[in-house]
Amino acid sequence: MKISLLEPIGVSREEIEALAAPVRAKGHTFVYYDTKTTDAEELKRRSEDCEVVMIANNPYPAEVVRASKALRMLNVAFTGIDHVGLEACRERGVMVCNAANYSNQTVAELAVGLTIGLMRHIVPADQAVRSGGTSAGLMGREIAGKTVGIVGTGRIGMIAAKLFQAFGATVIAFSRTRRPEAEALGIRYVGLEELMQESDIVSLHVPSNASTRGMIGRAQIACMKPTALLINCARGPIVDSAALADALNEGRIAGAGIDVFDSEPPIPADEPLLHAKNALLTPHVAFLSQEAMQRRAKIVFENLLAYVDGHPVNVCEI
C-alpha cells in the first residue's frame, strides 16, 4: 500500500519518520511532502497510486479525489472536513477520517485571549508604548461580572465556558443539543435571539454546515448590546462578515475577535473585516499550538495504523 502525507502537520520531519516507522515495518510505502500546495495538478501528482492520502487544512478538492483512482481513505489531520471534496468521496466510496478533539483546549484559550485583547486594548496599548504614547484612552473592562453567550456547547464550547466562568463570568448558551454537564455547571440554555440580546461577549463554537452557515447575520448582530463583543474561532461562513463590519464601523457593537474567514489566509484585500473598527484579527491560528500539533500527529497516525490493520477509527459521516 502506498501512503502519502501531502503537507506539513506542525511537527518535525524526525517526528513524522518515527510515527511512520510502524507503517513501514508492515511493508507499506510512506511518502512525506514537507511543502504545501493548492495546485490541483500537483496534488494529483502527489496522490498518484496512493490508497491513503493524509492532509491537514489544505484544500483537497473534488477533482483531485476523482483523479486519484487508487484512493480509498482520506486521513485528515484536522477537525473540520469542509475543505475536502466530500461529494466526490461519497461518489467513489472514499473513507474520510479526521483528528477531532486535538485542538479543543487551544481553540478555547484563543477565544478567551481575543476577548482579553479587546477588553484590555492590548494591541493599541502596545502601539501606544512604541509611539511614545500613554495610557490615555486605554481604560479597559473586566470579564468578571459579564454575561458570556456560548453558541455551541460541544467539547470546545464547554472548555471555553469553563474558562470564562473561571474569570467570574455568568455563562448562558445556545446549542442544538443541551448537555447535562453544562446545566450542572449552572449554564442556562436560551434561544439564539435571547443569547445575542443578553450577552456582553458572544463566543461561537459550532461547525460549518448547512444549518450554521450565516447563522450570525444582520438580524442577530442587530440584537447585540452596543458594548458587546463577538468572538469567532469556529468557522468563517457562520458569520456574515459584511454585516459584522458594518456594525463595527457604525459603533453598534464594541468589537470583534475573528480568527476565521470565508477563505483561508492570506485574506483578500476587499475582506470587509480588514477595514472594520475594533476588529482584532488572527490568521486562523486557534488550533495552532505546540501541544495541539503533537496531539494531532499522534491521532492521525493512529488513524492510519487502525486503517492498515482493518479496523478504522475516527470515521466521519459524509
PDB file of C-alpha atoms in Angstrom:
ATOM      1  CA  MET A   1       0.000   0.000   0.000  1.00  0.00           C
ATOM      2  CA  LYS A   2       1.240   3.491  -0.833  1.00  0.00           C
ATOM      3  CA  ILE A   3       0.529   6.275   1.648  1.00  0.00           C
ATOM      4  CA  SER A   4       1.362   9.959   1.188  1.00  0.00           C
ATOM      5  CA  LEU A   5       1.288  12.832   3.651  1.00  0.00           C
ATOM      6  CA  LEU A   6       0.833  15.797   1.319  1.00  0.00           C
ATOM      7  CA  GLU A   7       1.740  18.686   3.630  1.00  0.00           C
ATOM      8  CA  PRO A   8       3.414  19.531   6.951  1.00  0.00           C
ATOM      9  CA  ILE A   9       1.340  18.906  10.072  1.00  0.00           C
ATOM     10  CA  GLY A  10       3.242  21.044  12.566  1.00  0.00           C
ATOM     11  CA  VAL A  11       5.834  18.566  13.860  1.00  0.00           C
ATOM     12  CA  SER A  12       9.395  17.877  12.741  1.00  0.00           C
ATOM     13  CA  ARG A  13      10.409  15.503   9.970  1.00  0.00           C
ATOM     14  CA  GLU A  14      12.088  13.346  12.610  1.00  0.00           C
ATOM     15  CA  GLU A  15       8.795  13.003  14.464  1.00  0.00           C
ATOM     16  CA  ILE A  16       6.983  12.195  11.213  1.00  0.00           C
ATOM     17  CA  GLU A  17       9.518   9.493  10.393  1.00  0.00           C
ATOM     18  CA  ALA A  18       9.226   7.991  13.875  1.00  0.00           C
ATOM     19  CA  LEU A  19       5.417   7.924  13.644  1.00  0.00           C
ATOM     20  CA  ALA A  20       5.595   6.369  10.168  1.00  0.00           C
ATOM     21  CA  ALA A  21       8.061   3.636  11.202  1.00  0.00           C
ATOM     22  CA  PRO A  22       5.377   1.110  12.310  1.00  0.00           C
ATOM     23  CA  VAL A  23       3.601   1.558   8.957  1.00  0.00           C
ATOM     24  CA  ARG A  24       6.791   0.941   7.004  1.00  0.00           C
ATOM     25  CA  ALA A  25       7.553  -2.043   9.251  1.00  0.00           C
ATOM     26  CA  LYS A  26       4.328  -3.613   7.967  1.00  0.00           C
ATOM     27  CA  GLY A  27       5.692  -3.371   4.420  1.00  0.00           C
ATOM     28  CA  HIS A  28       3.860  -0.244   3.261  1.00  0.00           C
ATOM     29  CA  THR A  29       5.341   2.706   1.374  1.00  0.00           C
ATOM     30  CA  PHE A  30       5.128   6.080   3.135  1.00  0.00           C
ATOM     31  CA  VAL A  31       5.977   9.367   1.377  1.00  0.00           C
ATOM     32  CA  TYR A  32       6.110  12.768   3.083  1.00  0.00           C
ATOM     33  CA  TYR A  33       5.921  16.146   1.312  1.00  0.00           C
ATOM     34  CA  ASP A  34       7.158  18.982   3.510  1.00  0.00           C
ATOM     35  CA  THR A  35       5.702  21.814   1.422  1.00  0.00           C
ATOM     36  CA  LYS A  36       2.104  22.940   0.963  1.00  0.00           C
ATOM     37  CA  THR A  37       0.464  23.301  -2.405  1.00  0.00           C
ATOM     38  CA  THR A  38      -3.005  24.304  -3.551  1.00  0.00           C
ATOM     39  CA  ASP A  39      -2.271  23.449  -7.188  1.00  0.00           C
ATOM     40  CA  ALA A  40      -4.683  20.704  -8.227  1.00  0.00           C
ATOM     41  CA  GLU A  41      -2.269  19.123 -10.682  1.00  0.00           C
ATOM     42  CA  GLU A  42       0.458  18.920  -8.046  1.00  0.00           C
ATOM     43  CA  LEU A  43      -1.987  17.416  -5.562  1.00  0.00           C
ATOM     44  CA  LYS A  44      -2.926  14.814  -8.172  1.00  0.00           C
ATOM     45  CA  ARG A  45       0.755  14.016  -8.715  1.00  0.00           C
ATOM     46  CA  ARG A  46       1.392  13.643  -5.002  1.00  0.00           C
ATOM     47  CA  SER A  47      -1.684  11.410  -4.651  1.00  0.00           C
ATOM     48  CA  GLU A  48      -0.870   9.144  -7.593  1.00  0.00           C
ATOM     49  CA  ASP A  49      -1.160   5.410  -6.785  1.00  0.00           C
ATOM     50  CA  CYS A  50      -1.937   6.182  -3.124  1.00  0.00           C
ATOM     51  CA  GLU A  51      -4.543   4.149  -1.282  1.00  0.00           C
ATOM     52  CA  VAL A  52      -4.254   6.535   1.656  1.00  0.00           C
ATOM     53  CA  VAL A  53      -3.721  10.291   1.408  1.00  0.00           C
ATOM     54  CA  MET A  54      -3.064  12.379   4.511  1.00  0.00           C
ATOM     55  CA  ILE A  55      -3.732  16.135   4.601  1.00  0.00           C
ATOM     56  CA  ALA A  56      -4.246  18.877   7.186  1.00  0.00           C
ATOM     57  CA  ASN A  57      -6.292  22.013   6.461  1.00  0.00           C
ATOM     58  CA  ASN A  58      -5.115  22.444   2.886  1.00  0.00           C
ATOM     59  CA  PRO A  59      -7.981  22.099   0.379  1.00  0.00           C
ATOM     60  CA  TYR A  60      -8.333  18.695  -1.285  1.00  0.00           C
ATOM     61  CA  PRO A  61     -10.915  19.391  -3.985  1.00  0.00           C
ATOM     62  CA  ALA A  62     -13.325  17.032  -5.718  1.00  0.00           C
ATOM     63  CA  GLU A  63     -11.352  16.979  -8.954  1.00  0.00           C
ATOM     64  CA  VAL A  64      -8.323  15.611  -7.099  1.00  0.00           C
ATOM     65  CA  VAL A  65     -10.427  12.955  -5.364  1.00  0.00           C
ATOM     66  CA  ARG A  66     -11.868  11.866  -8.709  1.00  0.00           C
ATOM     67  CA  ALA A  67      -8.444  11.767 -10.361  1.00  0.00           C
ATOM     68  CA  SER A  68      -6.877   9.703  -7.568  1.00  0.00           C
ATOM     69  CA  LYS A  69      -8.048   6.305  -8.772  1.00  0.00           C
ATOM     70  CA  ALA A  70      -6.305   4.248  -6.078  1.00  0.00           C
ATOM     71  CA  LEU A  71      -7.600   6.414  -3.206  1.00  0.00           C
ATOM     72  CA  ARG A  72      -9.603   4.535  -0.572  1.00  0.00           C
ATOM     73  CA  MET A  73      -9.007   6.553   2.598  1.00  0.00           C
ATOM     74  CA  LEU A  74      -8.506  10.286   3.173  1.00  0.00           C
ATOM     75  CA  ASN A  75      -6.883  10.874   6.557  1.00  0.00           C
ATOM     76  CA  VAL A  76      -7.468  14.490   7.622  1.00  0.00           C
ATOM     77  CA  ALA A  77      -5.215  15.929  10.324  1.00  0.00           C
ATOM     78  CA  PHE A  78      -7.856  18.467  11.251  1.00  0.00           C
ATOM     79  CA  THR A  79     -11.240  18.556  12.987  1.00  0.00           C
ATOM     80  CA  GLY A  80     -13.319  20.085  10.191  1.00  0.00           C
ATOM     81  CA  ILE A  81     -13.555  18.358   6.826  1.00  0.00           C
ATOM     82  CA  ASP A  82     -15.354  21.111   4.891  1.00  0.00           C
ATOM     83  CA  HIS A  83     -12.171  21.743   2.838  1.00  0.00           C
ATOM     84  CA  VAL A  84     -12.451  18.263   1.303  1.00  0.00           C
ATOM     85  CA  GLY A  85     -14.390  17.329  -1.836  1.00  0.00           C
ATOM     86  CA  LEU A  86     -16.877  15.268   0.148  1.00  0.00           C
ATOM     87  CA  GLU A  87     -19.332  14.747  -2.691  1.00  0.00           C
ATOM     88  CA  ALA A  88     -16.593  13.101  -4.738  1.00  0.00           C
ATOM     89  CA  CYS A  89     -15.601  10.990  -1.715  1.00  0.00           C
ATOM     90  CA  ARG A  90     -19.193   9.761  -1.448  1.00  0.00           C
ATOM     91  CA  GLU A  91     -19.326   9.033  -5.184  1.00  0.00           C
ATOM     92  CA  ARG A  92     -16.131   6.989  -5.073  1.00  0.00           C
ATOM     93  CA  GLY A  93     -16.627   5.377  -1.678  1.00  0.00           C
ATOM     94  CA  VAL A  94     -13.570   7.038  -0.180  1.00  0.00           C
ATOM     95  CA  MET A  95     -13.484   6.829   3.612  1.00  0.00           C
ATOM     96  CA  VAL A  96     -12.747  10.109   5.417  1.00  0.00           C
ATOM     97  CA  CYS A  97     -11.226  10.111   8.902  1.00  0.00           C
ATOM     98  CA  ASN A  98     -10.369  13.155  10.986  1.00  0.00           C
ATOM     99  CA  ALA A  99      -8.404  14.157  14.083  1.00  0.00           C
ATOM    100  CA  ALA A 100     -11.240  15.536  16.174  1.00  0.00           C
ATOM    101  CA  ASN A 101     -10.531  16.974  19.618  1.00  0.00           C
ATOM    102  CA  TYR A 102      -6.797  17.571  19.218  1.00  0.00           C
ATOM    103  CA  SER A 103      -7.193  21.365  19.478  1.00  0.00           C
ATOM    104  CA  ASN A 104     -10.099  21.740  21.904  1.00  0.00           C
ATOM    105  CA  GLN A 105      -8.107  23.435  24.667  1.00  0.00           C
ATOM    106  CA  THR A 106      -6.057  25.516  22.253  1.00  0.00           C
ATOM    107  CA  VAL A 107      -9.085  26.943  20.431  1.00  0.00           C
ATOM    108  CA  ALA A 108     -10.949  27.711  23.650  1.00  0.00           C
ATOM    109  CA  GLU A 109      -7.920  29.515  25.061  1.00  0.00           C
ATOM    110  CA  LEU A 110      -7.642  31.750  21.991  1.00  0.00           C
ATOM    111  CA  ALA A 111     -11.322  32.681  22.313  1.00  0.00           C
ATOM    112  CA  VAL A 112     -10.560  33.938  25.807  1.00  0.00           C
ATOM    113  CA  GLY A 113      -7.340  35.538  24.584  1.00  0.00           C
ATOM    114  CA  LEU A 114      -9.116  37.514  21.876  1.00  0.00           C
ATOM    115  CA  THR A 115     -11.666  38.628  24.458  1.00  0.00           C
ATOM    116  CA  ILE A 116      -8.942  39.894  26.781  1.00  0.00           C
ATOM    117  CA  GLY A 117      -7.133  41.505  23.864  1.00  0.00           C
ATOM    118  CA  LEU A 118     -10.231  43.508  23.010  1.00  0.00           C
ATOM    119  CA  MET A 119     -11.362  44.330  26.526  1.00  0.00           C
ATOM    120  CA  ARG A 120      -7.900  45.460  27.656  1.00  0.00           C
ATOM    121  CA  HIS A 121      -6.927  47.121  24.328  1.00  0.00           C
ATOM    122  CA  ILE A 122      -3.710  45.113  24.167  1.00  0.00           C
ATOM    123  CA  VAL A 123      -2.800  45.909  20.556  1.00  0.00           C
ATOM    124  CA  PRO A 124      -3.478  49.677  20.856  1.00  0.00           C
ATOM    125  CA  ALA A 125      -1.610  49.683  24.189  1.00  0.00           C
ATOM    126  CA  ASP A 126       1.427  48.079  22.559  1.00  0.00           C
ATOM    127  CA  GLN A 127       1.269  50.643  19.759  1.00  0.00           C
ATOM    128  CA  ALA A 128       0.974  53.476  22.298  1.00  0.00           C
ATOM    129  CA  VAL A 129       4.180  52.420  24.068  1.00  0.00           C
ATOM    130  CA  ARG A 130       6.094  52.091  20.800  1.00  0.00           C
ATOM    131  CA  SER A 131       4.970  55.528  19.580  1.00  0.00           C
ATOM    132  CA  GLY A 132       5.711  57.373  22.801  1.00  0.00           C
ATOM    133  CA  GLY A 133       2.093  57.416  23.960  1.00  0.00           C
ATOM    134  CA  THR A 134       0.483  56.971  27.361  1.00  0.00           C
ATOM    135  CA  SER A 135      -2.483  55.116  28.835  1.00  0.00           C
ATOM    136  CA  ALA A 136      -4.868  57.819  27.664  1.00  0.00           C
ATOM    137  CA  GLY A 137      -7.961  56.311  26.076  1.00  0.00           C
ATOM    138  CA  LEU A 138      -6.976  52.772  27.030  1.00  0.00           C
ATOM    139  CA  MET A 139      -9.233  52.130  30.011  1.00  0.00           C
ATOM    140  CA  GLY A 140     -10.331  48.524  29.790  1.00  0.00           C
ATOM    141  CA  ARG A 141     -13.062  46.266  31.133  1.00  0.00           C
ATOM    142  CA  GLU A 142     -13.073  43.022  33.125  1.00  0.00           C
ATOM    143  CA  ILE A 143     -14.582  39.693  32.135  1.00  0.00           C
ATOM    144  CA  ALA A 144     -15.690  39.205  35.731  1.00  0.00           C
ATOM    145  CA  GLY A 145     -19.351  40.016  36.170  1.00  0.00           C
ATOM    146  CA  LYS A 146     -20.119  39.899  32.435  1.00  0.00           C
ATOM    147  CA  THR A 147     -22.536  37.551  30.689  1.00  0.00           C
ATOM    148  CA  VAL A 148     -20.882  35.290  28.109  1.00  0.00           C
ATOM    149  CA  GLY A 149     -23.035  33.595  25.489  1.00  0.00           C
ATOM    150  CA  ILE A 150     -21.585  30.337  24.173  1.00  0.00           C
ATOM    151  CA  VAL A 151     -23.029  29.299  20.816  1.00  0.00           C
ATOM    152  CA  GLY A 152     -22.444  25.559  20.597  1.00  0.00           C
ATOM    153  CA  THR A 153     -21.724  23.526  23.730  1.00  0.00           C
ATOM    154  CA  GLY A 154     -19.653  20.805  22.154  1.00  0.00           C
ATOM    155  CA  ARG A 155     -16.232  19.980  23.560  1.00  0.00           C
ATOM    156  CA  ILE A 156     -14.616  23.301  22.614  1.00  0.00           C
ATOM    157  CA  GLY A 157     -17.628  25.321  23.694  1.00  0.00           C
ATOM    158  CA  MET A 158     -17.648  23.591  27.080  1.00  0.00           C
ATOM    159  CA  ILE A 159     -13.964  24.293  27.685  1.00  0.00           C
ATOM    160  CA  ALA A 160     -14.488  27.934  26.719  1.00  0.00           C
ATOM    161  CA  ALA A 161     -17.470  28.134  29.063  1.00  0.00           C
ATOM    162  CA  LYS A 162     -15.422  26.799  31.973  1.00  0.00           C
ATOM    163  CA  LEU A 163     -12.588  29.226  31.250  1.00  0.00           C
ATOM    164  CA  PHE A 164     -14.966  32.186  31.169  1.00  0.00           C
ATOM    165  CA  GLN A 165     -16.575  31.005  34.395  1.00  0.00           C
ATOM    166  CA  ALA A 166     -13.118  30.867  35.994  1.00  0.00           C
ATOM    167  CA  PHE A 167     -12.804  34.590  35.221  1.00  0.00           C
ATOM    168  CA  GLY A 168     -16.063  35.221  37.083  1.00  0.00           C
ATOM    169  CA  ALA A 169     -18.467  35.482  34.142  1.00  0.00           C
ATOM    170  CA  THR A 170     -22.027  34.191  34.019  1.00  0.00           C
ATOM    171  CA  VAL A 171     -22.418  31.808  31.077  1.00  0.00           C
ATOM    172  CA  ILE A 172     -25.536  31.221  29.003  1.00  0.00           C
ATOM    173  CA  ALA A 173     -25.698  29.020  25.935  1.00  0.00           C
ATOM    174  CA  PHE A 174     -27.478  28.188  22.713  1.00  0.00           C
ATOM    175  CA  SER A 175     -26.903  24.745  21.221  1.00  0.00           C
ATOM    176  CA  ARG A 176     -28.651  22.135  19.133  1.00  0.00           C
ATOM    177  CA  THR A 177     -28.177  19.670  21.988  1.00  0.00           C
ATOM    178  CA  ARG A 178     -28.474  20.514  25.668  1.00  0.00           C
ATOM    179  CA  ARG A 179     -25.714  18.939  27.726  1.00  0.00           C
ATOM    180  CA  PRO A 180     -26.405  17.876  31.318  1.00  0.00           C
ATOM    181  CA  GLU A 181     -22.750  18.716  32.054  1.00  0.00           C
ATOM    182  CA  ALA A 182     -23.421  22.337  31.078  1.00  0.00           C
ATOM    183  CA  GLU A 183     -26.557  22.597  33.156  1.00  0.00           C
ATOM    184  CA  ALA A 184     -24.710  21.081  36.124  1.00  0.00           C
ATOM    185  CA  LEU A 185     -22.268  23.995  35.873  1.00  0.00           C
ATOM    186  CA  GLY A 186     -25.148  26.457  36.101  1.00  0.00           C
ATOM    187  CA  ILE A 187     -25.152  27.283  32.391  1.00  0.00           C
ATOM    188  CA  ARG A 188     -28.618  28.351  31.272  1.00  0.00           C
ATOM    189  CA  TYR A 189     -29.776  27.422  27.774  1.00  0.00           C
ATOM    190  CA  VAL A 190     -31.680  30.123  25.889  1.00  0.00           C
ATOM    191  CA  GLY A 191     -32.769  30.850  22.326  1.00  0.00           C
ATOM    192  CA  LEU A 192     -30.258  32.404  19.944  1.00  0.00           C
ATOM    193  CA  GLU A 193     -32.006  35.788  19.870  1.00  0.00           C
ATOM    194  CA  GLU A 194     -32.109  35.937  23.666  1.00  0.00           C
ATOM    195  CA  LEU A 195     -28.443  34.998  23.865  1.00  0.00           C
ATOM    196  CA  MET A 196     -27.465  37.760  21.444  1.00  0.00           C
ATOM    197  CA  GLN A 197     -29.512  40.274  23.438  1.00  0.00           C
ATOM    198  CA  GLU A 198     -28.250  39.329  26.903  1.00  0.00           C
ATOM    199  CA  SER A 199     -24.573  38.637  26.263  1.00  0.00           C
ATOM    200  CA  ASP A 200     -21.687  41.019  26.824  1.00  0.00           C
ATOM    201  CA  ILE A 201     -19.470  38.550  24.971  1.00  0.00           C
ATOM    202  CA  VAL A 202     -20.693  36.084  22.317  1.00  0.00           C
ATOM    203  CA  SER A 203     -18.290  33.231  21.530  1.00  0.00           C
ATOM    204  CA  LEU A 204     -19.023  30.907  18.593  1.00  0.00           C
ATOM    205  CA  HIS A 205     -18.194  27.197  18.747  1.00  0.00           C
ATOM    206  CA  VAL A 206     -20.232  25.437  16.040  1.00  0.00           C
ATOM    207  CA  PRO A 207     -19.132  23.608  12.873  1.00  0.00           C
ATOM    208  CA  SER A 208     -19.730  24.940   9.383  1.00  0.00           C
ATOM    209  CA  ASN A 209     -22.628  23.102   7.796  1.00  0.00           C
ATOM    210  CA  ALA A 210     -25.927  23.815   6.068  1.00  0.00           C
ATOM    211  CA  SER A 211     -27.629  24.733   9.350  1.00  0.00           C
ATOM    212  CA  THR A 212     -24.911  27.051  10.689  1.00  0.00           C
ATOM    213  CA  ARG A 213     -23.732  28.955   7.625  1.00  0.00           C
ATOM    214  CA  GLY A 214     -24.859  32.549   8.015  1.00  0.00           C
ATOM    215  CA  MET A 215     -26.482  31.865  11.388  1.00  0.00           C
ATOM    216  CA  ILE A 216     -24.984  35.113  12.737  1.00  0.00           C
ATOM    217  CA  GLY A 217     -26.325  37.623  10.205  1.00  0.00           C
ATOM    218  CA  ARG A 218     -27.594  41.181  10.289  1.00  0.00           C
ATOM    219  CA  ALA A 219     -30.664  40.327  12.337  1.00  0.00           C
ATOM    220  CA  GLN A 220     -28.690  38.515  15.015  1.00  0.00           C
ATOM    221  CA  ILE A 221     -25.961  41.172  15.191  1.00  0.00           C
ATOM    222  CA  ALA A 222     -28.645  43.850  15.473  1.00  0.00           C
ATOM    223  CA  CYS A 223     -29.791  42.200  18.723  1.00  0.00           C
ATOM    224  CA  MET A 224     -26.409  42.717  20.402  1.00  0.00           C
ATOM    225  CA  LYS A 225     -25.642  45.358  23.002  1.00  0.00           C
ATOM    226  CA  PRO A 226     -23.556  48.332  21.802  1.00  0.00           C
ATOM    227  CA  THR A 227     -20.970  47.313  24.425  1.00  0.00           C
ATOM    228  CA  ALA A 228     -20.856  43.652  23.329  1.00  0.00           C
ATOM    229  CA  LEU A 229     -18.078  41.674  21.663  1.00  0.00           C
ATOM    230  CA  LEU A 230     -18.339  38.873  19.094  1.00  0.00           C
ATOM    231  CA  ILE A 231     -15.637  36.190  19.102  1.00  0.00           C
ATOM    232  CA  ASN A 232     -15.334  33.695  16.251  1.00  0.00           C
ATOM    233  CA  CYS A 233     -12.750  30.914  16.471  1.00  0.00           C
ATOM    234  CA  ALA A 234     -15.088  28.414  14.787  1.00  0.00           C
ATOM    235  CA  ARG A 235     -15.628  28.850  11.033  1.00  0.00           C
ATOM    236  CA  GLY A 236     -15.811  31.981   8.885  1.00  0.00           C
ATOM    237  CA  PRO A 237     -19.053  31.250   6.997  1.00  0.00           C
ATOM    238  CA  ILE A 238     -21.005  31.141  10.265  1.00  0.00           C
ATOM    239  CA  VAL A 239     -20.888  34.956  10.355  1.00  0.00           C
ATOM    240  CA  ASP A 240     -21.983  37.469   7.721  1.00  0.00           C
ATOM    241  CA  SER A 241     -18.685  39.364   7.681  1.00  0.00           C
ATOM    242  CA  ALA A 242     -20.089  42.346   5.786  1.00  0.00           C
ATOM    243  CA  ALA A 243     -22.882  42.736   8.348  1.00  0.00           C
ATOM    244  CA  LEU A 244     -20.367  42.441  11.183  1.00  0.00           C
ATOM    245  CA  ALA A 245     -18.054  45.027   9.614  1.00  0.00           C
ATOM    246  CA  ASP A 246     -20.970  47.435   9.198  1.00  0.00           C
ATOM    247  CA  ALA A 247     -21.947  47.013  12.853  1.00  0.00           C
ATOM    248  CA  LEU A 248     -18.375  47.665  13.983  1.00  0.00           C
ATOM    249  CA  ASN A 249     -17.909  50.714  11.774  1.00  0.00           C
ATOM    250  CA  GLU A 250     -21.237  52.184  12.870  1.00  0.00           C
ATOM    251  CA  GLY A 251     -20.494  51.563  16.565  1.00  0.00           C
ATOM    252  CA  ARG A 252     -23.464  49.237  17.013  1.00  0.00           C
ATOM    253  CA  ILE A 253     -21.240  46.707  18.795  1.00  0.00           C
ATOM    254  CA  ALA A 254     -17.968  47.346  20.625  1.00  0.00           C
ATOM    255  CA  GLY A 255     -15.588  44.889  18.979  1.00  0.00           C
ATOM    256  CA  ALA A 256     -14.938  41.531  17.373  1.00  0.00           C
ATOM    257  CA  GLY A 257     -12.184  38.953  17.686  1.00  0.00           C
ATOM    258  CA  ILE A 258     -12.005  36.925  14.487  1.00  0.00           C
ATOM    259  CA  ASP A 259      -9.684  34.005  13.701  1.00  0.00           C
ATOM    260  CA  VAL A 260     -11.597  32.529  10.747  1.00  0.00           C
ATOM    261  CA  PHE A 261     -12.836  33.944   7.455  1.00  0.00           C
ATOM    262  CA  ASP A 262     -14.738  32.825   4.375  1.00  0.00           C
ATOM    263  CA  SER A 263     -11.422  31.706   2.886  1.00  0.00           C
ATOM    264  CA  GLU A 264      -8.079  30.716   4.331  1.00  0.00           C
ATOM    265  CA  PRO A 265      -5.387  33.406   4.775  1.00  0.00           C
ATOM    266  CA  PRO A 266      -3.907  35.307   3.067  1.00  0.00           C
ATOM    267  CA  ILE A 267      -7.196  37.218   3.200  1.00  0.00           C
ATOM    268  CA  PRO A 268      -8.214  39.222   0.084  1.00  0.00           C
ATOM    269  CA  ALA A 269      -7.805  42.989   0.384  1.00  0.00           C
ATOM    270  CA  ASP A 270     -11.554  43.503  -0.076  1.00  0.00           C
ATOM    271  CA  GLU A 271     -12.458  41.476   3.047  1.00  0.00           C
ATOM    272  CA  PRO A 272     -14.753  43.864   4.986  1.00  0.00           C
ATOM    273  CA  LEU A 273     -13.312  42.969   8.379  1.00  0.00           C
ATOM    274  CA  LEU A 274      -9.838  44.128   7.333  1.00  0.00           C
ATOM    275  CA  HIS A 275     -11.206  47.670   7.288  1.00  0.00           C
ATOM    276  CA  ALA A 276     -13.524  47.474  10.309  1.00  0.00           C
ATOM    277  CA  LYS A 277     -13.073  49.362  13.554  1.00  0.00           C
ATOM    278  CA  ASN A 278     -12.212  47.499  16.745  1.00  0.00           C
ATOM    279  CA  ALA A 279     -11.640  44.201  14.957  1.00  0.00           C
ATOM    280  CA  LEU A 280      -8.848  42.032  16.362  1.00  0.00           C
ATOM    281  CA  LEU A 281      -7.899  39.581  13.610  1.00  0.00           C
ATOM    282  CA  THR A 282      -5.693  36.489  13.632  1.00  0.00           C
ATOM    283  CA  PRO A 283      -4.843  34.294  10.591  1.00  0.00           C
ATOM    284  CA  HIS A 284      -6.595  31.051  11.606  1.00  0.00           C
ATOM    285  CA  VAL A 285      -4.228  30.186  14.444  1.00  0.00           C
ATOM    286  CA  ALA A 286      -6.755  28.991  17.028  1.00  0.00           C
ATOM    287  CA  PHE A 287      -5.750  25.351  16.521  1.00  0.00           C
ATOM    288  CA  LEU A 288      -2.031  26.121  16.306  1.00  0.00           C
ATOM    289  CA  SER A 289      -0.099  25.327  19.472  1.00  0.00           C
ATOM    290  CA  GLN A 290       2.839  23.018  20.062  1.00  0.00           C
ATOM    291  CA  GLU A 291       0.734  20.790  22.277  1.00  0.00           C
ATOM    292  CA  ALA A 292      -2.112  20.573  19.764  1.00  0.00           C
ATOM    293  CA  MET A 293       0.257  19.724  16.911  1.00  0.00           C
ATOM    294  CA  GLN A 294       1.724  16.872  18.931  1.00  0.00           C
ATOM    295  CA  ARG A 295      -1.740  15.515  19.706  1.00  0.00           C
ATOM    296  CA  ARG A 296      -2.815  15.888  16.079  1.00  0.00           C
ATOM    297  CA  ALA A 297       0.163  13.981  14.701  1.00  0.00           C
ATOM    298  CA  LYS A 298      -0.395  11.160  17.174  1.00  0.00           C
ATOM    299  CA  ILE A 299      -4.105  10.901  16.327  1.00  0.00           C
ATOM    300  CA  VAL A 300      -3.675  10.964  12.551  1.00  0.00           C
ATOM    301  CA  PHE A 301      -1.036   8.203  12.603  1.00  0.00           C
ATOM    302  CA  GLU A 302      -3.233   6.162  14.939  1.00  0.00           C
ATOM    303  CA  ASN A 303      -5.964   6.582  12.301  1.00  0.00           C
ATOM    304  CA  LEU A 304      -3.533   5.313   9.672  1.00  0.00           C
ATOM    305  CA  LEU A 305      -2.445   2.257  11.659  1.00  0.00           C
ATOM    306  CA  ALA A 306      -6.039   1.386  12.503  1.00  0.00           C
ATOM    307  CA  TYR A 307      -6.979   1.524   8.813  1.00  0.00           C
ATOM    308  CA  VAL A 308      -3.965  -0.560   7.802  1.00  0.00           C
ATOM    309  CA  ASP A 309      -4.936  -3.148  10.438  1.00  0.00           C
ATOM    310  CA  GLY A 310      -8.500  -3.278   9.135  1.00  0.00           C
ATOM    311  CA  HIS A 311     -10.392  -1.555  11.962  1.00  0.00           C
ATOM    312  CA  PRO A 312     -10.629   2.144  11.013  1.00  0.00           C
ATOM    313  CA  VAL A 313     -11.339   4.760  13.694  1.00  0.00           C
ATOM    314  CA  ASN A 314     -12.488   8.380  13.664  1.00  0.00           C
ATOM    315  CA  VAL A 315     -14.510   7.726  10.526  1.00  0.00           C
ATOM    316  CA  CYS A 316     -16.604  10.754   9.541  1.00  0.00           C
ATOM    317  CA  GLU A 317     -20.176  10.629   8.332  1.00  0.00           C
ATOM    318  CA  ILE A 318     -20.135  12.228   4.893  1.00  0.00           C
TER     319      ILE A 318
END
